[in-house]
Coordinates of C-alpha atoms in Angstrom, one line a residue:
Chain X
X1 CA 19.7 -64.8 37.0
X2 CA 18.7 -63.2 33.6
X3 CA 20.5 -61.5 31.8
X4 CA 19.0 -58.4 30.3
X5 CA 21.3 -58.7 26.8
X6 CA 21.0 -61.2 24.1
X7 CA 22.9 -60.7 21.2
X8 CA 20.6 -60.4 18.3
X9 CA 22.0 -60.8 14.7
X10 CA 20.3 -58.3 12.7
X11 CA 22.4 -56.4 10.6
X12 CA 25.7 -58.0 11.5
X13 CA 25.6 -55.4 14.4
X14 CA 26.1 -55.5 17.6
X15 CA 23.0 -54.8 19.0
X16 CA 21.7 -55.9 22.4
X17 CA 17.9 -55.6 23.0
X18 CA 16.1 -57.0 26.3
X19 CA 12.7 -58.2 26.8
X20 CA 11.7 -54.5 27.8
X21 CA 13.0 -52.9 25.1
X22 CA 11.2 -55.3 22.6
X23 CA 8.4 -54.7 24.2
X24 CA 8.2 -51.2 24.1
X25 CA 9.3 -51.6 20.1
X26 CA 6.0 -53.6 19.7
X27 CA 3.8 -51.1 21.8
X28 CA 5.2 -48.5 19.2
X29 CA 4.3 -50.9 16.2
X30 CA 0.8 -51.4 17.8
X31 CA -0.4 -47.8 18.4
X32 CA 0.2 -47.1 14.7
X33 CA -1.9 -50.0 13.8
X34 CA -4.5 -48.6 16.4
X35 CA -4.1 -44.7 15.1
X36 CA -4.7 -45.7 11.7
X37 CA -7.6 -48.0 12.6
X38 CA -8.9 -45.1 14.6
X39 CA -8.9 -42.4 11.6
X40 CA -9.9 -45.3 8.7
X41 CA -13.0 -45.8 11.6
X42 CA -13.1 -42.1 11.3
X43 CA -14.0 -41.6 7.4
X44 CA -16.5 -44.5 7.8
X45 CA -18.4 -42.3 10.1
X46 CA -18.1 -38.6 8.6
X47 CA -19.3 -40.6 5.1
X48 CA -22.2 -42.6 6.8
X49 CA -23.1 -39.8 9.5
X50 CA -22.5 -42.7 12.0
X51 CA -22.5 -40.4 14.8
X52 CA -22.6 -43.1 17.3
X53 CA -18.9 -44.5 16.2
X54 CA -17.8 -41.1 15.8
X55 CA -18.7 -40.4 19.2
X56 CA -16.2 -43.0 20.5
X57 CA -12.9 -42.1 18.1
X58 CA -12.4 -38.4 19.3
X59 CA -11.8 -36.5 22.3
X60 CA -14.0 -34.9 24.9
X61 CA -12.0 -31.5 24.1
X62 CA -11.4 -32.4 20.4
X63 CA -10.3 -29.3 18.2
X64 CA -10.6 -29.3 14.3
X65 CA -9.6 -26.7 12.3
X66 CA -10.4 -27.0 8.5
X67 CA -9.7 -24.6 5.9
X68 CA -11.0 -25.1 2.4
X69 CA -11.8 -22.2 -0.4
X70 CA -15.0 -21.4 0.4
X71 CA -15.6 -23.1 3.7
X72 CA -14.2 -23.1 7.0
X73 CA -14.4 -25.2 10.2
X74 CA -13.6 -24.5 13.4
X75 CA -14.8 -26.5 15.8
X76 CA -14.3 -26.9 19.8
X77 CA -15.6 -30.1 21.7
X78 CA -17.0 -33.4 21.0
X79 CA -21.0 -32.2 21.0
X80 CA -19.9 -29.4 18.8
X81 CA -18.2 -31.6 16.2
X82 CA -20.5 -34.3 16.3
X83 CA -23.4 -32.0 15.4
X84 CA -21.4 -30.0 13.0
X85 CA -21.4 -34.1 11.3
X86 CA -24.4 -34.7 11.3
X87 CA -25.8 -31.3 10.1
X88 CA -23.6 -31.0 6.7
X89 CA -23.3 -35.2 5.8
X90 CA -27.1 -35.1 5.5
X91 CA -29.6 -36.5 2.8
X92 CA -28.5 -34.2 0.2
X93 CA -24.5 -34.8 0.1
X94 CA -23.0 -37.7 -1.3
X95 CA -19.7 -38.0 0.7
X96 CA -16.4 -39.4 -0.4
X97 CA -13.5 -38.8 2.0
X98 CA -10.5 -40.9 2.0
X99 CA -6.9 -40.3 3.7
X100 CA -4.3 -41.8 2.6
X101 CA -0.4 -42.0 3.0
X102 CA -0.2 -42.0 7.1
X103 CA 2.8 -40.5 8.7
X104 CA 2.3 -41.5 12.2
X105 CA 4.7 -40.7 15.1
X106 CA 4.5 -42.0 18.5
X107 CA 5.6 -39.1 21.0
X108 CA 4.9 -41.2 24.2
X109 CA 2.6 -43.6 25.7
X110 CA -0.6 -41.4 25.3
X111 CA 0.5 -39.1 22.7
X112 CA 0.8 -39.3 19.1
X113 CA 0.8 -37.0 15.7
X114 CA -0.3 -37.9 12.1
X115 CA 0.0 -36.5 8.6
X116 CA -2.4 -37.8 5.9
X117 CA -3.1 -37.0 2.8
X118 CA -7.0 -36.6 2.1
X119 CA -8.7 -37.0 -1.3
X120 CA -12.6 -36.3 -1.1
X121 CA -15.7 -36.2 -3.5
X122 CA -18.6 -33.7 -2.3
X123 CA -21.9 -33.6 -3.8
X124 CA -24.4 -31.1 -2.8
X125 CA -27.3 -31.9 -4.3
X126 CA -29.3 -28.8 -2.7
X127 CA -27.0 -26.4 -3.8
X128 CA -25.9 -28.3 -6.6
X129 CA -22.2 -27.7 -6.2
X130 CA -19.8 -30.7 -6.6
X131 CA -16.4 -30.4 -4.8
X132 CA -13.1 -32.2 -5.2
X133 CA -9.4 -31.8 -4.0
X134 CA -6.9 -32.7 -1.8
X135 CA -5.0 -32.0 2.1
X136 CA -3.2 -32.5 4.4
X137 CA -4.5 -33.5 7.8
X138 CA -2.2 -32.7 10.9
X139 CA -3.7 -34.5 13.5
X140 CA -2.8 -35.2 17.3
X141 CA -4.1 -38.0 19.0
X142 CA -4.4 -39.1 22.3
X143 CA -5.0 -42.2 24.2
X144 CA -7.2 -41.9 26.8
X145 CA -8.9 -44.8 29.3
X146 CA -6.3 -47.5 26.6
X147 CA -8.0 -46.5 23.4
X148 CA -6.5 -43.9 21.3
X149 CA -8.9 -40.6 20.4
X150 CA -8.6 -37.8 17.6
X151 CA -7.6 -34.7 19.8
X152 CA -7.5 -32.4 17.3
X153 CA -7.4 -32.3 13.7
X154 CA -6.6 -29.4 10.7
X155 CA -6.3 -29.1 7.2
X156 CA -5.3 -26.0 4.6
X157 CA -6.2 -27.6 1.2
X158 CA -4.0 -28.1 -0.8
X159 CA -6.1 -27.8 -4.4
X160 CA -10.0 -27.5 -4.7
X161 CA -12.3 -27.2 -7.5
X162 CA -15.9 -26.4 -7.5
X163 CA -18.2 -27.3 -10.2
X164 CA -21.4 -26.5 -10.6
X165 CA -24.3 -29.9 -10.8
X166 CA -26.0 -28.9 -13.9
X167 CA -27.7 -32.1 -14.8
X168 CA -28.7 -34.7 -11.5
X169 CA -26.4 -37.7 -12.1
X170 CA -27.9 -40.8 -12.3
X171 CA -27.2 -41.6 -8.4
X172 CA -28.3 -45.4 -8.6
X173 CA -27.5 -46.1 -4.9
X174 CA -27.8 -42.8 -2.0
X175 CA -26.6 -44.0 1.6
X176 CA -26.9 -40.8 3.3
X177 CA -29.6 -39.7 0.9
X178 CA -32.1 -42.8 3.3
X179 CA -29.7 -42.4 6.5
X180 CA -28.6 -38.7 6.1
X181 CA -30.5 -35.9 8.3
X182 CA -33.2 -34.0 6.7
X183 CA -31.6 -30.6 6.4
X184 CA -35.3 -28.5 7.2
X185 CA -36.5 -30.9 10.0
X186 CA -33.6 -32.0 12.1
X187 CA -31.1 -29.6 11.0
X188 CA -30.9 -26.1 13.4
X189 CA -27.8 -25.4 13.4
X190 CA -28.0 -22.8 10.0
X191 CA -24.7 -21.3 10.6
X192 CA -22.8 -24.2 10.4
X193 CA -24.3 -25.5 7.1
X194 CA -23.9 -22.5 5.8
X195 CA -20.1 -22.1 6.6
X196 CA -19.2 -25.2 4.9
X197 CA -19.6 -27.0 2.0
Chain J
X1 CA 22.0 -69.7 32.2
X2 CA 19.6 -68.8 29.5
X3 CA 17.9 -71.1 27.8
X4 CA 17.7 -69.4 24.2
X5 CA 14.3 -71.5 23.6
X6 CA 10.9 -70.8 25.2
X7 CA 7.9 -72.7 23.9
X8 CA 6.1 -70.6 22.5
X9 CA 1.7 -70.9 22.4
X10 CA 0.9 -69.7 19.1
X11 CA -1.2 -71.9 17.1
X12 CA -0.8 -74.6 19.1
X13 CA 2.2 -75.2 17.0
X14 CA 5.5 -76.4 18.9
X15 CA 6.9 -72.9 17.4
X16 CA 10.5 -72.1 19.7
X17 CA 11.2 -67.9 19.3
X18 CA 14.5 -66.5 21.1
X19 CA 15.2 -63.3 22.0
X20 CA 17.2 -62.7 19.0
X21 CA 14.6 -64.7 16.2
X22 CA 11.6 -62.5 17.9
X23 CA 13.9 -59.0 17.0
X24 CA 14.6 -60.4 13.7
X25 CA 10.7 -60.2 12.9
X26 CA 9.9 -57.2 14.9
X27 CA 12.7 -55.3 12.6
X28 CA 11.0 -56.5 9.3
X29 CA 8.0 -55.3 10.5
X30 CA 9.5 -51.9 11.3
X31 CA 11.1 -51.6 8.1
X32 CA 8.2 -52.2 6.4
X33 CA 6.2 -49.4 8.3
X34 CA 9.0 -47.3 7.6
X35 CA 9.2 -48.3 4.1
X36 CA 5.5 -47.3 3.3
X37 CA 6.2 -44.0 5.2
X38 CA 8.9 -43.3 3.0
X39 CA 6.8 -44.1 -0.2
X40 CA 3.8 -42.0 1.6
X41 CA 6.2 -39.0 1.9
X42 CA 7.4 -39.1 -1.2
X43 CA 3.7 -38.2 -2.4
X44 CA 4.0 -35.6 -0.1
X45 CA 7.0 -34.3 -1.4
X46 CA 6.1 -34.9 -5.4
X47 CA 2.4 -32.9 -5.2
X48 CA 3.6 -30.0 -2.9
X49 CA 6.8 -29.8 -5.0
X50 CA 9.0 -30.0 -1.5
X51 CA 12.3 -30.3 -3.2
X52 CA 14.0 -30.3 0.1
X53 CA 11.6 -33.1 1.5
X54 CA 12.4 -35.1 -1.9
X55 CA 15.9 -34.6 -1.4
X56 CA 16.1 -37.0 1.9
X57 CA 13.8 -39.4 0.4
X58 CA 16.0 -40.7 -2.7
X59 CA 19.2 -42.0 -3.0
X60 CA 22.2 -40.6 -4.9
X61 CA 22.3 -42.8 -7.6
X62 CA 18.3 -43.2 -7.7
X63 CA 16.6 -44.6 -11.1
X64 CA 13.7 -43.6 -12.2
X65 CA 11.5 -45.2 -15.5
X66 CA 7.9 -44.1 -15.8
X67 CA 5.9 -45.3 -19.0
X68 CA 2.7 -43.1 -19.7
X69 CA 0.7 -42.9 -22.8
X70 CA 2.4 -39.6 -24.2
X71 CA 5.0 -39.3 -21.9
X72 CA 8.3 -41.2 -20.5
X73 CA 10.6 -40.4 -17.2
X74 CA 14.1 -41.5 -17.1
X75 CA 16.3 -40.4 -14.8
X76 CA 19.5 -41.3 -13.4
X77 CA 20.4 -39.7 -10.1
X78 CA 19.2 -37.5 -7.3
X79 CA 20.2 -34.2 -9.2
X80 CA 18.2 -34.9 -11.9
X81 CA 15.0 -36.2 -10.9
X82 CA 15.0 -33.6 -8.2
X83 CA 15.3 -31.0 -11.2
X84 CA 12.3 -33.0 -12.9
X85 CA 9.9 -32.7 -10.1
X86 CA 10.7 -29.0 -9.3
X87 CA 10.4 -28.3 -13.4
X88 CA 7.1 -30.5 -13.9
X89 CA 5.3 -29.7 -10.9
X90 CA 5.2 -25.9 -11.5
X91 CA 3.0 -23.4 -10.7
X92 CA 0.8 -24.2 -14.2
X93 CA -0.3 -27.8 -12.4
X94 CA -2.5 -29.4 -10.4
X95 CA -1.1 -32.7 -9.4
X96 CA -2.8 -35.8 -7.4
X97 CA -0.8 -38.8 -6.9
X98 CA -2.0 -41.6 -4.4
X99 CA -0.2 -44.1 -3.5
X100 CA -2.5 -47.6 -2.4
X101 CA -2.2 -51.1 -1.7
X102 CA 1.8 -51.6 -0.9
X103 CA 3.3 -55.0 -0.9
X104 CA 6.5 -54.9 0.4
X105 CA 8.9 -57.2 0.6
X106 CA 12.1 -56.7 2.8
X107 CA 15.0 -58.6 1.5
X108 CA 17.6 -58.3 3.8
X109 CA 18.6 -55.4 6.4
X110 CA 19.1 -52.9 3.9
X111 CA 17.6 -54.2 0.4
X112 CA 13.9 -54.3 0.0
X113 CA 11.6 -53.9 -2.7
X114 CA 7.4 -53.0 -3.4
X115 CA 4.5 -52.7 -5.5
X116 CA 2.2 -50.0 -5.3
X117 CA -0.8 -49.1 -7.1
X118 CA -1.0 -45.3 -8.4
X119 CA -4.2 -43.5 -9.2
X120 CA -3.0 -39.8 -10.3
X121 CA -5.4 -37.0 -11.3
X122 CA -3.2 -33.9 -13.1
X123 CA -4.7 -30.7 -14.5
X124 CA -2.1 -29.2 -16.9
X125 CA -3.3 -26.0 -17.4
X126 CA -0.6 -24.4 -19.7
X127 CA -1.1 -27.5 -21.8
X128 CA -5.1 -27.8 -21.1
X129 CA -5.3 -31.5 -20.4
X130 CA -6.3 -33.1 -17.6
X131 CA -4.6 -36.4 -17.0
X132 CA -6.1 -40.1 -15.1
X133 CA -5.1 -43.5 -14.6
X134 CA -3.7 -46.1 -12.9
X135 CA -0.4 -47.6 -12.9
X136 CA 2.0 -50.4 -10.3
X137 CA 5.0 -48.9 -9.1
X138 CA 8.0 -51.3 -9.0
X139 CA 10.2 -50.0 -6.4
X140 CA 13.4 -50.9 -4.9
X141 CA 14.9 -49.1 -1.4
X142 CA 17.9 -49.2 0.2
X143 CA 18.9 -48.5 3.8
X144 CA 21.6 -45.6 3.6
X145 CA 22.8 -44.7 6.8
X146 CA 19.9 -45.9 9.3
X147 CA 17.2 -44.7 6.6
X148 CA 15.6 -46.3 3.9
X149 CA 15.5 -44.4 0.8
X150 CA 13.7 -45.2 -2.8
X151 CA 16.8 -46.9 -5.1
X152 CA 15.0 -47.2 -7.7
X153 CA 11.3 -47.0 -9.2
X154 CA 9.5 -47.6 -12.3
X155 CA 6.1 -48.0 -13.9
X156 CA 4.2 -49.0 -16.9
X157 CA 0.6 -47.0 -17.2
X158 CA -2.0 -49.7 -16.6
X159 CA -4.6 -47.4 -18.0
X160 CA -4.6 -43.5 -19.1
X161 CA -7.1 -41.1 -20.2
X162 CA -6.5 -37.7 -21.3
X163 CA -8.9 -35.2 -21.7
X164 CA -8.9 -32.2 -22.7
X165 CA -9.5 -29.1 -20.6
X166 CA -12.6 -27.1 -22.3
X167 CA -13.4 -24.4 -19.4
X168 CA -10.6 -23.7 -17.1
X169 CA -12.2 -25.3 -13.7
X170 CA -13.2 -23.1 -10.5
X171 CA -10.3 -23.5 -8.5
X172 CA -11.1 -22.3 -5.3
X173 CA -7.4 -23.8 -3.5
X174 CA -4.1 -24.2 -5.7
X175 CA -1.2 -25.0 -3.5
X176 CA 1.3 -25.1 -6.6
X177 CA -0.3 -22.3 -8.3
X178 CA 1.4 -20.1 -5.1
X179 CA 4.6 -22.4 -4.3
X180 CA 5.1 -24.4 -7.4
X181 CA 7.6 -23.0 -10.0
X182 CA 7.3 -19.9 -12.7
X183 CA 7.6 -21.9 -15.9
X184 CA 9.2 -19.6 -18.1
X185 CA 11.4 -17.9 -15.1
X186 CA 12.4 -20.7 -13.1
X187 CA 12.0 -23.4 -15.1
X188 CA 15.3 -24.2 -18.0
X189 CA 15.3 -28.1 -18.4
X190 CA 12.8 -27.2 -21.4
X191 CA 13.5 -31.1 -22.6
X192 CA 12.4 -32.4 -19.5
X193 CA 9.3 -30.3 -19.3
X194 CA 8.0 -31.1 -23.1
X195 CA 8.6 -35.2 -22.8
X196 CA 6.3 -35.2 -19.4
X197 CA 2.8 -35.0 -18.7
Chain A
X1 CA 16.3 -70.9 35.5
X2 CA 13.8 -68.3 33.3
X3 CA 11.7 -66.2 35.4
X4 CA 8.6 -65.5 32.7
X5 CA 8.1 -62.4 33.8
X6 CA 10.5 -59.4 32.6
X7 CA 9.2 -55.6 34.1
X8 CA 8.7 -53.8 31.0
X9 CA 9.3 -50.5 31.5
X10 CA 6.4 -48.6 29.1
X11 CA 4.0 -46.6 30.4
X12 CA 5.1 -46.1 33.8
X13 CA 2.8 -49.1 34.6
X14 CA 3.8 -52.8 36.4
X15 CA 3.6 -54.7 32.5
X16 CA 5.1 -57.8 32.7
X17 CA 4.6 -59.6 29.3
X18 CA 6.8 -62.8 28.6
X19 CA 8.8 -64.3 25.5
X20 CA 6.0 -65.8 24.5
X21 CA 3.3 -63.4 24.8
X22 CA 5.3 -61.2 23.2
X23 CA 5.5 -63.6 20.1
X24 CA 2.0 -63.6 20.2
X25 CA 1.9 -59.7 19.9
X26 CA 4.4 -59.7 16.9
X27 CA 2.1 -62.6 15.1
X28 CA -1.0 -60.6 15.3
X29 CA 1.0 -57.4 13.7
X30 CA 2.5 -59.7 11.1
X31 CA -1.1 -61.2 10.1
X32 CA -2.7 -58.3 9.8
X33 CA 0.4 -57.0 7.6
X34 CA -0.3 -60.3 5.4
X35 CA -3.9 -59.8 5.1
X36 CA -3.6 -56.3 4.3
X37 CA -1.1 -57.5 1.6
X38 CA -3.6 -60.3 0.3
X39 CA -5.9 -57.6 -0.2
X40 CA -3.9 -55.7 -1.9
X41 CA -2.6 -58.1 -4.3
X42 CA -6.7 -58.8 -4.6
X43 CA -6.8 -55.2 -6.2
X44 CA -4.4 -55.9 -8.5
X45 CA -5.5 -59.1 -9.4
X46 CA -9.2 -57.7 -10.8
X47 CA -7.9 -55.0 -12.0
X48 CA -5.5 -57.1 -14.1
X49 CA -7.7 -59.8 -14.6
X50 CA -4.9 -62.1 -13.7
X51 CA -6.5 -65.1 -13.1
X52 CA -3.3 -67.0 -11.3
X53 CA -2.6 -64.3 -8.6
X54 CA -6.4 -64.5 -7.9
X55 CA -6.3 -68.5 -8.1
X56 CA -4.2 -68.0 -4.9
X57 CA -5.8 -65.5 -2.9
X58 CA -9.3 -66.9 -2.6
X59 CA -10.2 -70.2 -0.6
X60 CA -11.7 -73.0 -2.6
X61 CA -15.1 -72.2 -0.9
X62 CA -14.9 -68.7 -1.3
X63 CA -18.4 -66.4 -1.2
X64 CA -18.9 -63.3 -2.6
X65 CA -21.7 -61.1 -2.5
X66 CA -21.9 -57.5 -3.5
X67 CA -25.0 -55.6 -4.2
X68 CA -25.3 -52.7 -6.6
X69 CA -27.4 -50.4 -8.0
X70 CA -28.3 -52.0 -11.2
X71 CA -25.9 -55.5 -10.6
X72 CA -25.1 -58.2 -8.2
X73 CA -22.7 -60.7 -7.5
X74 CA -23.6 -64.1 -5.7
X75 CA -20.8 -66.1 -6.2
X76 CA -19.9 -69.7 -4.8
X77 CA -16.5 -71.1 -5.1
X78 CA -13.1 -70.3 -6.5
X79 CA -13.8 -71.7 -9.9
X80 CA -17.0 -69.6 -10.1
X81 CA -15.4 -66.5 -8.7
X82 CA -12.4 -66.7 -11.0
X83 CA -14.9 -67.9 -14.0
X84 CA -16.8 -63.9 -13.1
X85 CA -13.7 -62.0 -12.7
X86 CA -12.4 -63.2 -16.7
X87 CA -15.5 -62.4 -18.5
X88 CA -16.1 -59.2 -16.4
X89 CA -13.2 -58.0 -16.2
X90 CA -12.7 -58.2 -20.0
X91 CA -11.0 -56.1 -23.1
X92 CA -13.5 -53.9 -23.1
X93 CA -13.7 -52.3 -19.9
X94 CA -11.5 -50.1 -17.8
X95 CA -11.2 -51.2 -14.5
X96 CA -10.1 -49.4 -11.1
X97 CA -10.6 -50.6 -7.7
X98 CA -9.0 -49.2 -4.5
X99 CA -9.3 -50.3 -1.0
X100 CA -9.1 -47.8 1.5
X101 CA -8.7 -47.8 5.0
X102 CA -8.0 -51.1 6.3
X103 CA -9.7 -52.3 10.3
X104 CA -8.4 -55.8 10.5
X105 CA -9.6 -57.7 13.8
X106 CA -7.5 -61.3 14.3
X107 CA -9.8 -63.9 16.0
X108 CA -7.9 -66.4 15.8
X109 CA -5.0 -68.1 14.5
X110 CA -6.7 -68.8 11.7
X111 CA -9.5 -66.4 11.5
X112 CA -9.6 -62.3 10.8
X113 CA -12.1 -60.5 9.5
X114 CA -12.0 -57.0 7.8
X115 CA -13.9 -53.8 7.2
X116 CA -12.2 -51.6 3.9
X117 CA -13.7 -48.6 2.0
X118 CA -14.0 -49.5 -2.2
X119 CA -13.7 -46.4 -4.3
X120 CA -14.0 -47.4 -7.9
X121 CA -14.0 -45.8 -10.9
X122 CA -15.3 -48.7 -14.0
X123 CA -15.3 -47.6 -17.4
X124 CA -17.6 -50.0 -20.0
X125 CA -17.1 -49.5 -23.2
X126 CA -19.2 -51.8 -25.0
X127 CA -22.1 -50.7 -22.4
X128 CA -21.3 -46.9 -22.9
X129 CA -21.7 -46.5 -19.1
X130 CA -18.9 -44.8 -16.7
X131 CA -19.4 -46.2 -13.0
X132 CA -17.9 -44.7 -10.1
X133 CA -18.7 -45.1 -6.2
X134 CA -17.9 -46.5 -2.9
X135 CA -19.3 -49.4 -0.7
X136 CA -17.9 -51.2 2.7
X137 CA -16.4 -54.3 2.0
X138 CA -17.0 -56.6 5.3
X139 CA -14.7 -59.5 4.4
X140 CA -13.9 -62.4 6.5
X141 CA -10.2 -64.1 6.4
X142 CA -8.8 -67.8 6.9
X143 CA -5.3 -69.4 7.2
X144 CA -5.1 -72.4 4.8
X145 CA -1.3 -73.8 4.8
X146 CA 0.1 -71.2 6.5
X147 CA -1.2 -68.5 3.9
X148 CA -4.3 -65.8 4.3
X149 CA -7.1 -66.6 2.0
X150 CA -10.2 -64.2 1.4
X151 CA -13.2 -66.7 2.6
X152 CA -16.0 -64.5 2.2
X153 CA -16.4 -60.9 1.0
X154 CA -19.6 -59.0 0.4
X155 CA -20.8 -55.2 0.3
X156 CA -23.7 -53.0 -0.3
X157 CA -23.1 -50.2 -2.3
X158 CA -22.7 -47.0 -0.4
X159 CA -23.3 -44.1 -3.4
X160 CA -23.2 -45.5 -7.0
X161 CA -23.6 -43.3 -10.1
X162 CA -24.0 -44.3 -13.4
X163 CA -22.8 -41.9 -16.2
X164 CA -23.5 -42.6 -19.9
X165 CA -19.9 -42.4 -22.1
X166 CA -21.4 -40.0 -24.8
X167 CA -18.1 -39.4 -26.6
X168 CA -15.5 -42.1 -26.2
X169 CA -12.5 -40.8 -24.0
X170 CA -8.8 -40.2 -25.1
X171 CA -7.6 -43.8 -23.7
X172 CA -3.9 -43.6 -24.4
X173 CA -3.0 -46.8 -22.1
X174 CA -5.5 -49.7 -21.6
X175 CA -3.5 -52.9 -20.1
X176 CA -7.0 -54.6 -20.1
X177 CA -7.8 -53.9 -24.1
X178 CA -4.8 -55.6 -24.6
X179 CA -4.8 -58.3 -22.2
X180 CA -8.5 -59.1 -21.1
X181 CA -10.4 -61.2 -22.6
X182 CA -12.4 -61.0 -26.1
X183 CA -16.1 -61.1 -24.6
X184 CA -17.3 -63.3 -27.5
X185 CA -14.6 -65.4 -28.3
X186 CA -13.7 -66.2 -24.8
X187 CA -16.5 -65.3 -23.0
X188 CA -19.7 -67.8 -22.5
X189 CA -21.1 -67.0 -19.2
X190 CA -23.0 -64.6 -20.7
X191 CA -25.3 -64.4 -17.7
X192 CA -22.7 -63.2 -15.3
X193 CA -21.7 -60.3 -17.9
X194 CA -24.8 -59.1 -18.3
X195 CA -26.0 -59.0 -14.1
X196 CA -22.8 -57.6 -12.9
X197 CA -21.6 -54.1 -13.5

């Protein structure tokens, strides 16, 4: 018969930990490898408008709630943020975003929370703005059908500075600007590239 | 009875785990995660100026040595580099530190040590400058209590530009500006304020 | 004697996982720690131009590719690699690279491959040109004497802009001016100087 308590040495304590409990130790490390694979997968696809991946990393009901100085997001659904995407990281942005510094925390086996800390670059090359700042991203996440989803996401910035573009860099190499949406001919959704930056 | 060896696949190596060896390894790799959380709340705590955050992050007796260009941190203790933080990033500033690229390295249950790679950006808008560069952290933590905490941590710039600030920038968000400390009002360790950036 | 199979308790569901699938959990978690930390120590490496941390990060047969706006890198070979990285990364540049957001798949034992996001900022003083950009490094990873080794890494470039320096910036720390090498003293692939960035 096995039994359920080896005495492991760590720390010169007497702890007692059984295969189960090991187990459920690893699951934890292993969704917080998976949750930040998910949101790195994430900033690949807001800066490529890879709407295809982003389709599969959030949730069917996602919310996102961002709140910047002259912008705001508030989005309800997958479709809704998905187009919201592809509409505003068209061919005239050059997009930047990067989080860094995860916090996650595993709440159970399907639920889990996240701070990050986001740094981003914005160019708008139509309305020749160029944005920069920081914030912090409370996410939740939740893992549906074994593969853990954004299930909602918000952000008050924490700084921001607009500056106008008054000369065209020298932009030697454009991703979105081949790959991006053209804003007149596959762009309807006005309102929302108008709401944000 | 247990056998405490169990052949284990990996690699087709003749690699024997127990119990015990297998929660030795699962433990470093939870101190790590926790270790870079630490660090990644710290930046957290440092660019939002949450005092109260910092406070659980440090220990007591923590030492602190930053190099820069025109500027050098030393600290001994809690109390004082608490005071630094609240002093320096005041409501005049716009701070940006990111943390990337840990290596850590746990020593032994409550002893490790890591090397991280800062890029900062900081507007000084009292003094006009704007601040960039680089530097590697050399960090030591300590587990106090169940929690790891930052012993000590120290840095030599690897590069630094300063610039001066022309035409105060469009700042559209400025957490610090609202939460960050009133120089003149809240602000007496004069000293500390004049030999940092 | 050991019945394999413990009933783990996570998730509500029937999970039985052994000793030694178990192992083979916490190995994957610990290689993609050590190939996030290789990496890592990559970025500092360049950065530093330190020649001996990159002599052991790279396999002997190493490939490198990365494509540009106005450079690129073809590179065969340790030697070759390391040969680049001296004269390019030399006294008269400034030099940051970051690597963002990390998705490390293990293949094998002795295979991984990795997606992460480059955001550099590259200062060239002799060449009176600032860089800055991103790109998606697709790297693949092997296991030579029980270490991670970067086999192959290449990008495209994802946005590149080139900005002439018109006045020379405040540099008030440059690790590099001091301690990269003198392009025409030390330097005599002048070919891979002037093609790469």
């Amino acid at each position: 018969m096995i039994s359920p308590h080896i005495n492991a040495p760590a720390g010169g304590e007497d702890q007692r930990v059984t295969l189960a409990d090991l187990q459920k130790q690893v699951q934890v490390l292993q969704d917080i490898e998976a949750i930040k694979r998910l949101k790195h997968a994430y900033f690949r696809a807001i800066d490529s408008a890879d709407l295809a991946l982003m389709n599969t990393l959030v949730t069917l009901d996602v919310k996102v709630h961002f709140v910047g100085g002259d912008y705001e997001w508030r989005l309800n659904g997958r479709d809704e943020y998905i187009e919201a995407v592809g509409c505003n990281f068209n061919s005239e942005v050059i997009a930047q975003h990067n989080g860094h510094h995860p916090e996650i925390t595993i709440i159970n086996d399907t639920e889990a929370e996240g701070i990050w800390y986001l740094h981003d670059n914005f160019y708008n090359l139509r309305a020749k703005l160029f944005t920069t700042g920081s914030a912090f991203y409370h996410d939740r996440y939740r893992k549906v059908d074994g593969q853990w989803r954004i299930a909602s996401t918000r952000y008050t910035r924490h700084y921001e500075i607009v500056t106008p573009i008054e000369t065209v860099p020298n932009i030697t190499v454009h991703y979105l600007g081949k790959h991006g949406r053209v804003i007149d001919k596959d762009c309807h959704t006005g309102a929302l590239c108008k709401d944000v930056q």
